[in-house]
Coordinates of C-alpha atoms and ligand atoms in Angstrom, one line a residue:
Chain A
X286 CA 109.9 103.9 130.7
X287 CA 109.2 107.6 130.7
X288 CA 108.4 108.9 127.2
X289 CA 107.4 112.7 126.1
X290 CA 106.1 112.9 122.5
X291 CA 105.9 116.3 121.0
X292 CA 103.0 116.9 119.1
X293 CA 101.9 119.9 117.1
X294 CA 98.8 121.3 116.0
X295 CA 98.5 122.2 112.5
X296 CA 96.5 123.7 109.7
X297 CA 94.9 120.8 107.5
X298 CA 97.7 120.2 104.6
X299 CA 94.8 119.2 102.2
X300 CA 92.9 122.5 102.9
X301 CA 93.7 126.2 101.5
X302 CA 96.3 127.2 103.7
X303 CA 97.0 130.9 104.0
X304 CA 99.0 133.7 106.0
X305 CA 97.7 136.4 108.5
X306 CA 98.2 140.2 107.7
X307 CA 101.3 139.9 110.0
X308 CA 102.9 137.2 107.9
X309 CA 102.1 134.5 110.8
X310 CA 100.4 131.2 109.7
X311 CA 96.8 131.5 109.7
X312 CA 95.5 129.0 112.5
X313 CA 92.0 130.0 112.7
X314 CA 90.7 130.1 109.2
X315 CA 91.7 126.6 108.4
X316 CA 91.0 123.5 110.4
X317 CA 93.8 122.2 112.4
X318 CA 94.8 118.8 113.2
X319 CA 97.5 116.7 114.7
X320 CA 100.5 116.9 112.4
X321 CA 100.1 113.8 110.2
X322 CA 103.9 113.3 110.8
X323 CA 103.5 113.6 114.7
X324 CA 101.4 110.6 114.6
X325 CA 104.1 108.6 113.5
X326 CA 106.0 110.0 116.8
X327 CA 102.9 109.0 118.7
X328 CA 102.9 105.5 117.5
X329 CA 106.5 104.8 118.2
X330 CA 106.0 106.1 121.7
X331 CA 103.2 103.6 122.2
X332 CA 105.2 100.7 120.7
X333 CA 108.3 101.5 123.0
X334 CA 105.8 101.9 125.9
X335 CA 104.2 98.6 125.0
X336 CA 107.4 96.9 124.8
X337 CA 108.6 98.3 128.5
X338 CA 106.3 97.5 131.1
X339 CA 105.1 100.2 133.4
X340 CA 106.0 103.1 130.9
X341 CA 104.1 106.2 130.7
X342 CA 103.5 108.4 127.6
X343 CA 103.2 112.1 127.9
X344 CA 101.9 114.3 125.1
X345 CA 103.2 117.6 124.8
X346 CA 101.9 120.4 122.6
X347 CA 102.6 124.2 122.2
X348 CA 99.9 126.2 120.5
X349 CA 96.7 128.3 121.0
X350 CA 93.4 127.2 122.8
X351 CA 92.2 124.7 119.9
X352 CA 95.6 122.7 119.7
X353 CA 94.4 121.0 122.7
X354 CA 92.9 118.7 120.0
X355 CA 96.1 117.1 119.2
X356 CA 96.8 116.4 122.6
X357 CA 93.3 114.8 122.7
X358 CA 94.0 112.8 119.8
X359 CA 97.5 111.4 120.9
X360 CA 95.4 110.5 124.3
X361 CA 92.7 108.8 122.1
X362 CA 95.6 106.7 120.3
X363 CA 96.9 105.7 123.8
X364 CA 99.2 108.3 125.3
X365 CA 98.6 108.3 129.2
X366 CA 98.6 112.2 129.9
X367 CA 98.7 115.4 128.0
X368 CA 100.3 118.7 128.7
X369 CA 99.4 121.7 126.6
X370 CA 101.3 124.9 126.7
X371 CA 99.3 127.9 125.8
X372 CA 100.0 131.5 126.0
X373 CA 99.5 134.5 124.1
X374 CA 102.7 135.7 124.2
X375 CA 104.2 132.6 122.3
X376 CA 102.3 133.3 119.1
X377 CA 104.5 134.1 116.3
X378 CA 107.4 132.4 117.7
X379 CA 109.9 130.6 115.3
X380 CA 111.4 127.1 115.6
X381 CA 114.4 128.2 117.9
X382 CA 112.0 129.8 120.3
X383 CA 109.6 126.8 120.2
X384 CA 112.3 124.6 121.1
X385 CA 113.3 126.7 124.1
X386 CA 109.3 126.5 125.5
X387 CA 109.5 122.5 124.7
X388 CA 113.0 122.3 126.4
X389 CA 111.6 124.0 129.8
X390 CA 108.5 122.0 129.6
X391 CA 110.2 118.8 129.2
X392 CA 112.3 119.8 132.6
X393 CA 109.5 120.7 134.0
X394 CA 107.7 117.4 133.6
X395 CA 110.9 115.5 134.4
X396 CA 113.6 114.5 132.0
X397 CA 112.1 111.6 130.4
X398 CA 114.0 108.6 129.0
X399 CA 112.9 109.8 125.4
X400 CA 111.8 112.7 124.0
X401 CA 110.2 111.7 120.5
X402 CA 109.5 114.1 117.9
X403 CA 108.2 113.9 114.2
X404 CA 110.6 114.4 111.3
X405 CA 109.0 117.8 110.6
X406 CA 106.0 119.7 111.0
X407 CA 103.9 119.8 108.3
X408 CA 103.5 123.6 108.1
X409 CA 106.7 125.0 109.0
X410 CA 108.6 122.0 108.1
X411 CA 111.9 123.0 109.2
X412 CA 113.1 119.8 111.0
X413 CA 114.9 122.4 113.5
X414 CA 113.1 121.7 116.5
X415 CA 114.5 118.1 117.3
X416 CA 117.9 119.0 116.8
X417 CA 117.7 122.4 118.9
X418 CA 115.8 120.3 121.6
X419 CA 118.7 118.2 121.9
X420 CA 120.9 120.9 122.0
X421 CA 119.3 122.5 124.8
X422 CA 118.5 119.5 126.9
X423 CA 122.3 118.3 126.5
X424 CA 120.9 114.8 125.4
X425 CA 122.1 112.7 122.4
X426 CA 120.5 113.3 119.2
X427 CA 119.0 110.4 117.5
X428 CA 117.0 111.8 114.4
X429 CA 115.5 110.6 111.3
X430 CA 114.9 107.3 112.5
X431 CA 113.3 104.9 110.1
X432 CA 113.7 101.8 112.5
X433 CA 113.8 102.3 116.3
X434 CA 115.2 99.4 118.9
X435 CA 115.9 99.8 122.6
X436 CA 117.6 97.5 124.7
X437 CA 117.9 98.2 128.5
X438 CA 119.4 101.8 128.2
X439 CA 120.7 101.5 124.8
X440 CA 118.9 102.7 121.6
X441 CA 119.6 101.9 118.0
X442 CA 118.1 103.9 114.7
X443 CA 118.3 103.6 111.2
X444 CA 119.1 106.7 109.5
X445 CA 118.5 107.0 105.7
X446 CA 121.2 110.0 105.1
X447 CA 121.9 111.5 101.8
X448 CA 125.1 109.8 101.1
X449 CA 124.8 106.7 103.4
X450 CA 122.6 104.7 105.4
X451 CA 123.5 104.6 109.0
X452 CA 123.0 103.1 112.4
X453 CA 123.1 105.4 115.1
X454 CA 123.6 104.4 118.5
X455 CA 123.2 106.2 122.1
X456 CA 122.6 105.9 125.7
X457 CA 119.3 106.7 127.0
X458 CA 118.0 109.6 127.6
X459 CA 117.9 110.8 124.2
X460 CA 115.9 113.1 121.9
X461 CA 114.5 110.7 118.9
X462 CA 112.8 112.0 115.9
X463 CA 111.1 109.4 113.5
X464 CA 110.0 109.3 110.0
X465 CA 106.9 108.2 108.3
X466 CA 109.0 104.7 107.4
X467 CA 108.6 103.7 111.0
X468 CA 105.3 102.2 110.5
X469 CA 101.7 103.3 110.0
X470 CA 100.2 105.1 112.8
X471 CA 96.9 103.1 114.8
X472 CA 93.8 104.7 114.5
X473 CA 92.0 105.7 118.0
X474 CA 89.4 102.9 119.0
X475 CA 86.1 103.5 120.2
X476 CA 87.4 102.6 123.8
X477 CA 90.6 104.6 123.5
X478 CA 88.2 107.9 122.5
X479 CA 86.2 107.2 125.5
X480 CA 89.3 106.5 127.9
X481 CA 90.8 109.7 126.5
X482 CA 87.9 111.8 128.0
X483 CA 89.1 110.7 131.6
X484 CA 92.9 111.0 130.8
X485 CA 94.5 114.2 132.8
X486 CA 95.4 116.9 130.3
X487 CA 97.2 119.9 131.8
X488 CA 97.4 123.3 130.7
X489 CA 100.4 125.4 131.4
X490 CA 101.4 129.0 130.6
X491 CA 104.7 130.7 130.1
X492 CA 104.9 131.8 133.9
X493 CA 104.5 128.2 134.8
X494 CA 107.8 127.4 133.0
X495 CA 109.7 130.3 134.4
X496 CA 109.8 131.8 130.9
X497 CA 109.3 135.6 130.3
X498 CA 107.1 137.1 127.4
X499 CA 110.4 138.6 126.3
X500 CA 111.9 135.4 125.4
X501 CA 109.3 134.2 123.0
X502 CA 107.0 135.3 120.3
X503 CA 106.5 137.6 117.1
X504 CA 108.2 140.6 118.4
X505 CA 111.2 139.1 119.4
X506 CA 111.6 136.3 116.8
X507 CA 115.3 135.7 115.6
X508 CA 113.9 135.8 112.1
X509 CA 111.2 137.9 110.5
X510 CA 109.0 137.0 107.5
X511 CA 109.1 140.4 105.4
X512 CA 106.3 139.4 102.7
X513 CA 104.1 136.2 101.5
X514 CA 102.7 135.8 98.4
X515 CA 100.4 133.2 96.8
X516 CA 102.1 131.5 93.8
X517 CA 100.1 132.4 90.5
X518 CA 98.2 129.7 89.7
X519 CA 99.6 127.3 86.7
X520 CA 98.4 128.3 83.5
X521 CA 96.4 125.2 82.2
X522 CA 98.4 123.1 80.2
X523 CA 97.7 120.9 77.1
X524 CA 96.5 117.4 77.5
X525 CA 96.4 114.9 74.7
X526 CA 94.9 111.6 74.6
X527 CA 97.3 108.8 73.2
X528 CA 95.8 107.1 70.3
X529 CA 98.0 104.8 68.1
X530 CA 101.5 106.5 69.2
X531 CA 100.3 110.2 68.6
X532 CA 100.7 110.7 72.6
X533 CA 104.5 110.3 72.4
X534 CA 104.7 112.4 69.2
X535 CA 102.9 115.1 70.5
X536 CA 105.2 114.9 73.8
X537 CA 108.4 114.9 71.6
X538 CA 107.1 117.9 69.9
X539 CA 106.3 119.7 73.1
X540 CA 110.0 118.5 74.8
X541 CA 111.4 120.0 71.2
X542 CA 109.5 123.5 71.7
X543 CA 110.9 123.9 75.1
X544 CA 114.4 122.6 73.8
X545 CA 114.8 119.6 76.0
X546 CA 115.6 117.6 73.3
Chain B
X1405 CA 133.9 143.0 104.0
X1406 CA 132.7 140.4 106.2
X1407 CA 133.7 136.7 105.7
X1408 CA 130.8 134.3 105.0
X1409 CA 131.2 131.2 106.0
X1410 CA 130.1 128.1 103.6
X1411 CA 130.0 124.7 105.0
X1412 CA 131.5 122.5 102.4
X1413 CA 129.2 119.6 101.6
X1414 CA 131.3 116.7 100.0
X1415 CA 131.8 113.1 99.8
X1416 CA 135.1 111.6 100.8
X1417 CA 136.6 115.1 99.3
X1418 CA 134.8 115.2 96.2
X1419 CA 132.8 118.6 96.5
X1420 CA 129.1 118.6 95.7
X1421 CA 127.7 121.1 93.2
X1422 CA 125.5 122.8 96.0
X1423 CA 128.7 123.8 97.7
X1424 CA 129.6 125.9 94.6
X1425 CA 126.0 127.5 94.9
X1426 CA 126.6 128.3 98.3
X1427 CA 130.2 129.9 97.5
X1428 CA 128.3 131.8 94.5
X1429 CA 125.8 133.0 97.0
X1430 CA 128.4 133.8 99.7
X1431 CA 130.0 136.4 97.3
X1432 CA 126.9 138.5 96.9
X1433 CA 126.7 139.1 100.7
X1434 CA 130.6 139.4 101.4
X1435 CA 133.9 137.7 101.3
X1436 CA 133.4 133.3 100.9
X1437 CA 135.2 131.5 103.3
X1438 CA 134.8 127.5 102.9
X1439 CA 134.8 125.2 106.0
X1440 CA 136.1 121.7 105.2
X1441 CA 135.8 119.0 107.5
X1442 CA 137.1 115.6 106.5
X1443 CA 140.6 113.8 106.3
X1444 CA 143.0 113.5 103.5
X1445 CA 144.0 116.4 101.0
X1446 CA 141.6 119.0 101.7
X1447 CA 140.0 120.2 97.8
X1448 CA 141.4 123.7 98.3
X1449 CA 141.8 124.3 94.8
X1450 CA 138.3 123.2 93.9
X1451 CA 136.9 125.6 96.5
X1452 CA 138.9 128.5 95.2
X1453 CA 137.8 127.9 91.6
X1454 CA 134.2 128.9 92.8
X1455 CA 135.4 132.0 94.9
X1456 CA 136.8 130.6 98.3
X1457 CA 138.9 133.3 99.6
X1458 CA 140.0 131.2 102.6
X1459 CA 139.3 127.6 103.0
X1460 CA 139.6 126.5 106.9
X1461 CA 140.6 122.9 107.2
X1462 CA 139.3 120.6 110.0
X1463 CA 140.6 117.2 110.5
X1464 CA 137.7 115.0 111.1
X1465 CA 139.3 112.1 112.9
X1466 CA 137.6 113.1 116.1
X1467 CA 134.4 113.9 114.3
X1468 CA 133.5 111.2 111.8
X1469 CA 131.9 108.9 113.8
X1470 CA 129.3 111.1 115.5
X1471 CA 126.1 112.5 114.4
X1472 CA 125.8 116.3 113.6
X1473 CA 126.7 117.8 116.9
X1474 CA 130.4 118.0 116.5
X1475 CA 130.2 119.9 113.0
X1476 CA 127.8 122.5 115.0
X1477 CA 130.9 122.9 117.5
X1478 CA 133.5 123.5 114.6
X1479 CA 131.2 126.1 113.1
X1480 CA 130.9 127.8 116.7
X1481 CA 134.6 127.8 117.0
X1482 CA 135.5 129.1 113.7
X1483 CA 132.5 131.5 114.0
X1484 CA 134.1 132.8 117.0
X1485 CA 137.4 134.1 115.8
X1486 CA 136.0 134.8 112.1
X1487 CA 133.2 136.8 113.0
X1488 CA 131.2 136.3 110.1
X1489 CA 128.6 137.9 108.2
X1490 CA 126.3 135.1 107.9
X1491 CA 126.9 131.3 107.6
X1492 CA 125.4 129.1 104.6
X1493 CA 124.8 125.6 104.8
X1494 CA 123.3 122.8 102.4
X1495 CA 119.4 122.4 103.1
X1496 CA 120.0 118.6 103.6
X1497 CA 118.5 116.9 106.6
X1498 CA 122.0 117.0 108.4
X1499 CA 122.7 120.4 107.3
X1500 CA 119.5 121.6 108.8
X1501 CA 120.3 120.1 112.0
X1502 CA 123.5 121.4 112.2
X1503 CA 122.1 124.7 111.6
X1504 CA 119.6 124.2 114.4
X1505 CA 122.3 123.5 117.1
X1506 CA 124.3 126.3 115.9
X1507 CA 121.1 128.8 116.0
X1508 CA 121.1 127.8 120.0
X1509 CA 124.9 128.0 120.5
X1510 CA 125.3 131.5 118.6
X1511 CA 121.8 132.7 119.9
X1512 CA 121.3 133.4 116.1
X1513 CA 118.3 133.3 114.0
X1514 CA 118.3 130.5 111.2
X1515 CA 116.0 130.4 108.2
X1516 CA 116.0 126.8 106.4
X1517 CA 115.2 126.0 102.6
X1518 CA 116.0 129.0 101.1
X1519 CA 115.8 128.8 97.3
X1520 CA 117.4 132.2 97.0
X1521 CA 119.5 134.8 99.0
X1522 CA 120.0 138.3 97.9
X1523 CA 122.9 140.5 98.7
X1524 CA 121.4 141.7 102.2
X1525 CA 120.7 138.2 103.4
X1526 CA 117.0 138.4 102.4
X1527 CA 115.9 134.8 101.7
X1528 CA 113.2 133.3 99.4
X1529 CA 111.4 130.2 100.4
X1530 CA 108.9 128.5 99.0
X1531 CA 105.9 127.2 101.4
X1532 CA 102.7 125.1 102.0
X1533 CA 103.8 122.6 99.6
X1534 CA 104.8 125.3 97.0
X1535 CA 101.5 127.3 97.2
X1536 CA 103.2 130.1 98.7
X1537 CA 106.5 132.3 98.1
X1538 CA 107.9 133.8 101.1
X1539 CA 110.6 136.3 101.9
X1540 CA 112.5 136.4 105.1
X1541 CA 115.3 137.8 107.0
X1542 CA 117.5 136.9 110.2
X1543 CA 117.1 139.8 112.8
X1544 CA 119.4 138.5 115.4
X1545 CA 123.0 137.5 115.7
X1546 CA 125.0 135.8 112.9
X1547 CA 122.2 134.8 110.3
X1548 CA 122.6 131.2 109.4
X1549 CA 120.7 130.1 106.4
X1550 CA 120.3 126.6 104.6
X1551 CA 119.9 126.7 101.0
X1552 CA 118.3 124.2 99.0
X1553 CA 120.2 122.8 95.9
X1554 CA 119.8 124.7 92.6
X1555 CA 119.4 128.0 94.4
X1556 CA 122.0 129.9 92.1
X1557 CA 124.1 129.0 89.1
X1558 CA 127.5 128.2 90.3
X1559 CA 129.7 131.0 88.9
X1560 CA 133.2 130.2 88.7
X1561 CA 135.4 133.1 90.0
X1562 CA 138.9 132.5 91.0
X1563 CA 139.5 133.2 94.8
X1564 CA 142.5 133.2 97.0
X1565 CA 141.9 129.7 98.4
X1566 CA 144.2 130.5 101.5
X1567 CA 144.3 127.1 103.5
X1568 CA 143.8 127.9 107.2
X1569 CA 144.4 124.5 109.3
X1570 CA 142.1 124.7 112.0
X1571 CA 142.3 123.0 115.4
X1572 CA 139.0 122.4 117.1
X1573 CA 137.9 121.0 120.5
X1574 CA 135.0 118.6 120.5
X1575 CA 133.3 118.4 124.0
X1576 CA 132.2 115.2 125.3
X1577 CA 128.4 116.1 125.0
X1578 CA 128.7 116.3 121.3
X1579 CA 129.9 112.6 121.1
X1580 CA 127.1 111.1 122.5
X1581 CA 125.2 109.9 119.3
X1582 CA 127.5 107.5 117.5
X1583 CA 127.4 106.3 114.1
X1584 CA 127.7 102.6 114.6
X1585 CA 127.5 101.4 111.1
X1586 CA 127.5 103.2 108.0
X1587 CA 126.6 101.8 104.4
X1588 CA 127.4 104.1 101.6
X1589 CA 124.5 104.6 99.1
X1590 CA 125.0 102.8 96.0
X1591 CA 126.2 105.2 93.0
X1592 CA 123.2 105.0 90.3
X1593 CA 125.5 106.5 87.5
X1594 CA 122.6 109.3 87.2
X1595 CA 122.5 112.6 88.2
X1596 CA 121.7 113.6 92.2
X1597 CA 117.8 113.8 92.4
X1598 CA 118.0 117.3 94.2
X1599 CA 120.7 118.4 91.6
X1600 CA 119.2 117.0 88.3
X1601 CA 117.8 119.6 85.7
X1602 CA 115.5 116.8 84.6
X1603 CA 113.9 114.2 86.7
X1604 CA 111.7 111.6 85.5
X1605 CA 109.7 109.5 88.0
X1606 CA 107.3 106.5 88.4
X1607 CA 104.7 105.7 90.6
X1608 CA 102.1 102.9 91.1
X1609 CA 101.1 103.2 87.6
X1610 CA 104.4 101.2 86.9
X1611 CA 103.2 98.3 88.6
X1612 CA 106.9 98.0 89.6
X1613 CA 108.4 97.9 86.2
X1614 CA 110.6 100.9 86.0
X1615 CA 112.3 100.1 82.8
X1616 CA 110.1 102.5 80.7
X1617 CA 110.7 105.4 83.2
X1618 CA 114.7 104.7 83.5
X1619 CA 115.0 104.1 79.7
X1620 CA 113.5 107.7 79.2
X1621 CA 115.8 108.9 82.2
X1622 CA 118.7 107.6 80.3
X1623 CA 117.7 109.1 77.1
X1624 CA 117.6 112.7 78.9
X1625 CA 120.2 112.5 81.0
X1626 CA 117.9 112.9 83.9
X1627 CA 117.6 111.8 87.5
X1628 CA 115.1 108.9 88.5
X1629 CA 112.3 109.7 91.0
X1630 CA 109.4 107.6 92.6
X1631 CA 106.3 108.3 94.5
X1632 CA 105.8 106.6 98.1
X1633 CA 103.4 104.1 96.4
X1634 CA 106.4 102.9 94.5
X1635 CA 108.7 102.9 97.5
X1636 CA 106.4 101.4 100.0
X1637 CA 106.1 98.9 97.6
X1638 CA 109.5 98.1 97.7
X1639 CA 110.4 99.0 93.8
X1640 CA 112.6 101.6 94.7
X1641 CA 114.8 102.7 98.0
X1642 CA 113.5 105.4 100.0
X1643 CA 116.4 107.6 98.8
X1644 CA 114.5 107.6 95.6
X1645 CA 111.2 109.2 96.9
X1646 CA 110.1 112.9 95.9
X1647 CA 107.9 114.2 98.1
X1648 CA 107.1 115.7 101.5
X1649 CA 108.9 113.0 103.4
X1650 CA 111.3 112.3 100.4
X1651 CA 113.3 114.8 98.3
X1652 CA 111.9 118.1 97.4
X1653 CA 113.2 118.7 93.8
X1654 CA 113.0 121.8 91.6
X1655 CA 114.1 120.8 88.0
X1656 CA 113.7 122.4 84.8
X1657 CA 111.7 119.6 83.8
X1658 CA 109.6 116.9 85.9
X1659 CA 108.1 114.1 84.3
X1660 CA 105.5 112.2 86.4
X1661 CA 104.6 108.7 85.1
X1662 CA 101.6 106.8 86.8
X1663 CA 101.6 109.2 89.7
X1664 CA 98.1 110.1 90.5
X1665 CA 99.5 113.7 92.2
X1666 CA 98.5 113.5 96.0
X1667 CA 99.4 116.8 98.0
X1668 CA 102.2 115.0 99.6
X1669 CA 103.9 114.0 96.2
X1670 CA 103.1 117.7 94.9
X1671 CA 104.9 119.0 97.8
X1672 CA 108.1 117.5 96.6
X1673 CA 107.8 119.0 93.0
X1674 CA 105.5 121.6 92.5
X1675 CA 108.0 124.1 91.9
X1676 CA 109.4 122.4 88.7
X1677 CA 109.6 124.9 85.9
X1678 CA 108.1 122.8 83.4
X1679 CA 105.8 119.8 84.4
X1680 CA 104.7 116.8 82.2
X1681 CA 102.7 113.9 83.4
X1682 CA 101.6 110.6 81.5
X1683 CA 98.5 108.7 83.2
X1684 CA 96.0 106.3 82.0
X1685 CA 93.4 108.5 84.2
X1686 CA 92.5 111.7 82.6
X1687 CA 91.0 112.8 86.1
X1688 CA 94.3 112.3 87.9
X1689 CA 94.9 115.5 90.0
X1690 CA 98.5 115.5 88.5
X1691 CA 97.1 116.7 85.3
X1692 CA 96.2 120.1 86.9
X1693 CA 99.6 120.7 87.3
X1694 CA 101.0 120.2 84.0
X1695 CA 102.3 122.1 81.2
X1696 CA 101.7 118.9 79.1
X1697 CA 100.0 115.8 79.7
X1698 CA 99.4 112.8 77.8
X1699 CA 96.2 110.6 78.7
X1700 CA 97.6 107.1 77.9
X1701 CA 99.6 103.9 79.2
X1702 CA 103.1 104.5 80.3
X1703 CA 104.4 101.4 79.3
X1704 CA 103.6 102.3 75.5
X1705 CA 103.8 105.9 75.7
X1706 CA 107.3 105.9 77.2
X1707 CA 109.1 103.3 75.0
X1708 CA 107.4 105.4 72.0
X1709 CA 108.6 108.6 73.3
X1710 CA 112.3 107.0 73.6
X1711 CA 112.0 105.9 69.9
X1712 CA 110.9 109.4 68.9
X1713 CA 113.9 111.1 70.6
X1714 CA 116.1 108.9 69.1
X1715 CA 114.6 109.2 65.5
X1716 CA 115.0 112.9 65.8
X1717 CA 118.7 113.2 66.7
Ligands
FAD439 C1 102.3 111.5 106.0 C2 102.6 111.3 104.6 C3 103.6 111.6 103.8 C4 103.6 111.1 102.8 N1 104.7 111.6 101.8 C5 104.6 110.9 100.6 C6 105.9 111.5 99.9 O1 106.7 112.1 100.3 N2 105.7 111.1 98.4 C7 104.8 110.6 97.9 O2 105.0 110.6 96.8 N3 103.6 110.3 98.6 C8 103.6 110.8 99.7 N4 102.6 110.3 100.4 C9 101.6 109.5 100.1 C10 100.6 110.0 99.0 O3 99.5 110.7 99.9 C11 100.2 109.2 98.0 O4 99.4 107.9 98.6 C12 101.2 108.7 96.8 O5 101.9 109.9 96.6 C13 100.2 108.1 95.7 O6 101.4 107.2 94.7 P1 101.1 107.1 93.5 O7 100.7 108.3 92.8 O8 102.3 106.5 92.8 O9 100.0 105.8 93.3 P2 98.4 106.1 93.1 O10 97.8 107.1 93.9 O11 97.9 105.0 93.5 O12 98.4 106.6 91.8 C14 98.8 105.8 90.6 C15 98.3 106.3 89.4 O13 99.0 105.7 88.2 C16 98.2 105.6 87.3 N5 98.2 104.3 86.5 C17 98.2 103.2 86.6 N6 98.4 102.3 85.7 C18 98.9 103.3 84.9 C19 99.5 102.8 83.5 N7 99.8 101.7 83.0 N8 99.9 104.1 82.7 C20 99.8 105.2 83.2 N9 99.2 105.4 84.2 C21 98.7 104.6 85.1 C22 96.7 105.5 88.1 O14 95.7 106.1 87.1 C23 96.8 106.7 89.2 O15 96.7 107.8 88.9 C24 102.5 110.6 102.0 C25 101.4 110.1 102.6 C26 101.4 110.6 103.9 C27 100.1 109.9 104.7
AMP440 N1 104.4 124.0 118.6 C1 104.9 122.4 118.9 N2 104.4 121.9 119.7 C2 105.0 120.4 120.1 N3 105.7 119.9 119.4 C3 106.3 120.7 118.3 C4 105.9 122.1 118.0 N4 106.6 122.6 117.1 C5 107.4 121.4 116.6 N5 107.2 120.2 117.6 C6 108.0 118.9 117.3 O1 109.0 119.2 116.5 C7 108.9 118.4 115.2 C8 109.8 118.9 113.9 O2 108.8 120.4 113.9 P1 109.6 121.4 112.8 O3 110.9 121.5 113.5 O4 108.9 122.5 113.2 O5 109.8 120.9 111.7 C9 107.5 118.0 115.2 O6 107.3 117.0 114.3 C10 107.0 118.0 116.5 O7 107.2 116.6 117.0

């Protein structure tokens, strides 16, 4: 089974994330890492590969120079090879443009049996890319899966929807996105870290994908961020210690002062 | 004035509140037209009450059994003749996926998770776990915007509510992901988590006993939420989870009980208007966010609070 797993390199969510003066995400001033939610995608890719002998897992990432770290992490976890798409012209692309580059990269790699993505990136967090990829590749969309099973060329996934819990079925090849309910991602072992150094990591540019600079990037994006502003810090609230029921009384007073009761 | 298409979010014909909010926003930008995909009698009156001038009615017999893709084709086909000024969709998982596919089809820009949209289609979003506010605009094609619950107060304005039965053709390509089985979510009898004005949630600190949390929620007419730790422990289903990988809520009042306040949890509640926490540990990061906090055991504080509220009635 051939599997491509899409991994994004994102600013650390626990750090102080910021915007650049052109309103794009600051990807330099904050440490980056493999998006936490894409680790679940890598884990599912590896588990599916383990269940299907002779499988190959390719980790695919679009991002600046440093984003290769996300691919390396995937290789350390156990992916077989990596493809990193780097091009200055891509900077500032929105989700729909990103899906175009990913789709062309996947066609170049050779359409796999399963394209796996995370449920959302932890920076943009739009959840647009997986559905847009399915649309562009003309593949069935099996998304927000919390449990995944394959049998032969059939895939079944559980999806917790707003109104119902559903089982989605499709015939491979498919685009699959997985949630953090699929199971904890593995940590790279020492052996895995050493082995990753010898695994192939190919770097490609837009030209290699037959795309032009006029199709991607900030200047031609289909959306524009007009302004960004840090939320004013919350003013420190009142904190009381509960002693002999005084906490509940004080809280009730507060709720009454705000007219909630 | 340009038509603004609003995809109706409904459960078996019962229109959800978010749709009324979308119709209200649509009226700011142009003339609201609802797109109802479903079977049986279309809720034309309910939609007209919140301003729908037209209601495109699409029978879903051919659509129901498939995931997302056919709905994007419906909107594409209606947009081709209506030539709308914008398309508004609820910012649910499904809504965002419909928007993504539609954006590729229409070669139009898409913005997700708007918490406000003005008359010019400029959106406001809350990003980076609620730490930043961003304003954005679609610059190409027909603006496609997914809007979060509570983005507007629904306004009753009588619309003409002209039903337009609409035939669509669904491609075979859109029917490749089938819904093999579906189990409707159990009704909780409480408000919808994302729509509720008040949310009372519990974390690992409940120790698995949500009685006190639920009693307070019911006293306040609130929805019940949970941290991932509580969900992972099997105390509440995943649909209750608040946070980065659960629901993002923005109620008037959020009461966190026995929740430490990890960044992933904050991402789901940080924009709540008023925040209250009850936690045994005065060092819990949740206290950095609160308007009012009680350091104490939730199993004594919450029942005492319920008694206090009852006594004041
Ligand atoms: C990829 C990823 C996604 C995630 N997504 C989410 C998400 O969507 N939502 C989410 O919530 N988390 C999410 N998490 C998990 C998050 O990091 C935290 O682990 C989680 O929020 C902790 O839940 P908690 O606060 O209930 O538990 P804890 O952190 O264990 O906190 C329990 C708190 O209860 C207090 N307490 C204990 N007993 C009592 C008592 N009797 N009375 C009062 N207080 C008491 C303790 O002092 C403590 O502060 C995610 C993590 C990852 C890695
Ligand atoms: N630049 C990127 N490189 C590789 N994969 C990406 C990139 N952006 C998004 N993805 C994939 O698409 C998923 C959803 O991202 P998003 O639509 O941005 O929320 C992520 O979890 C990734 O798997």
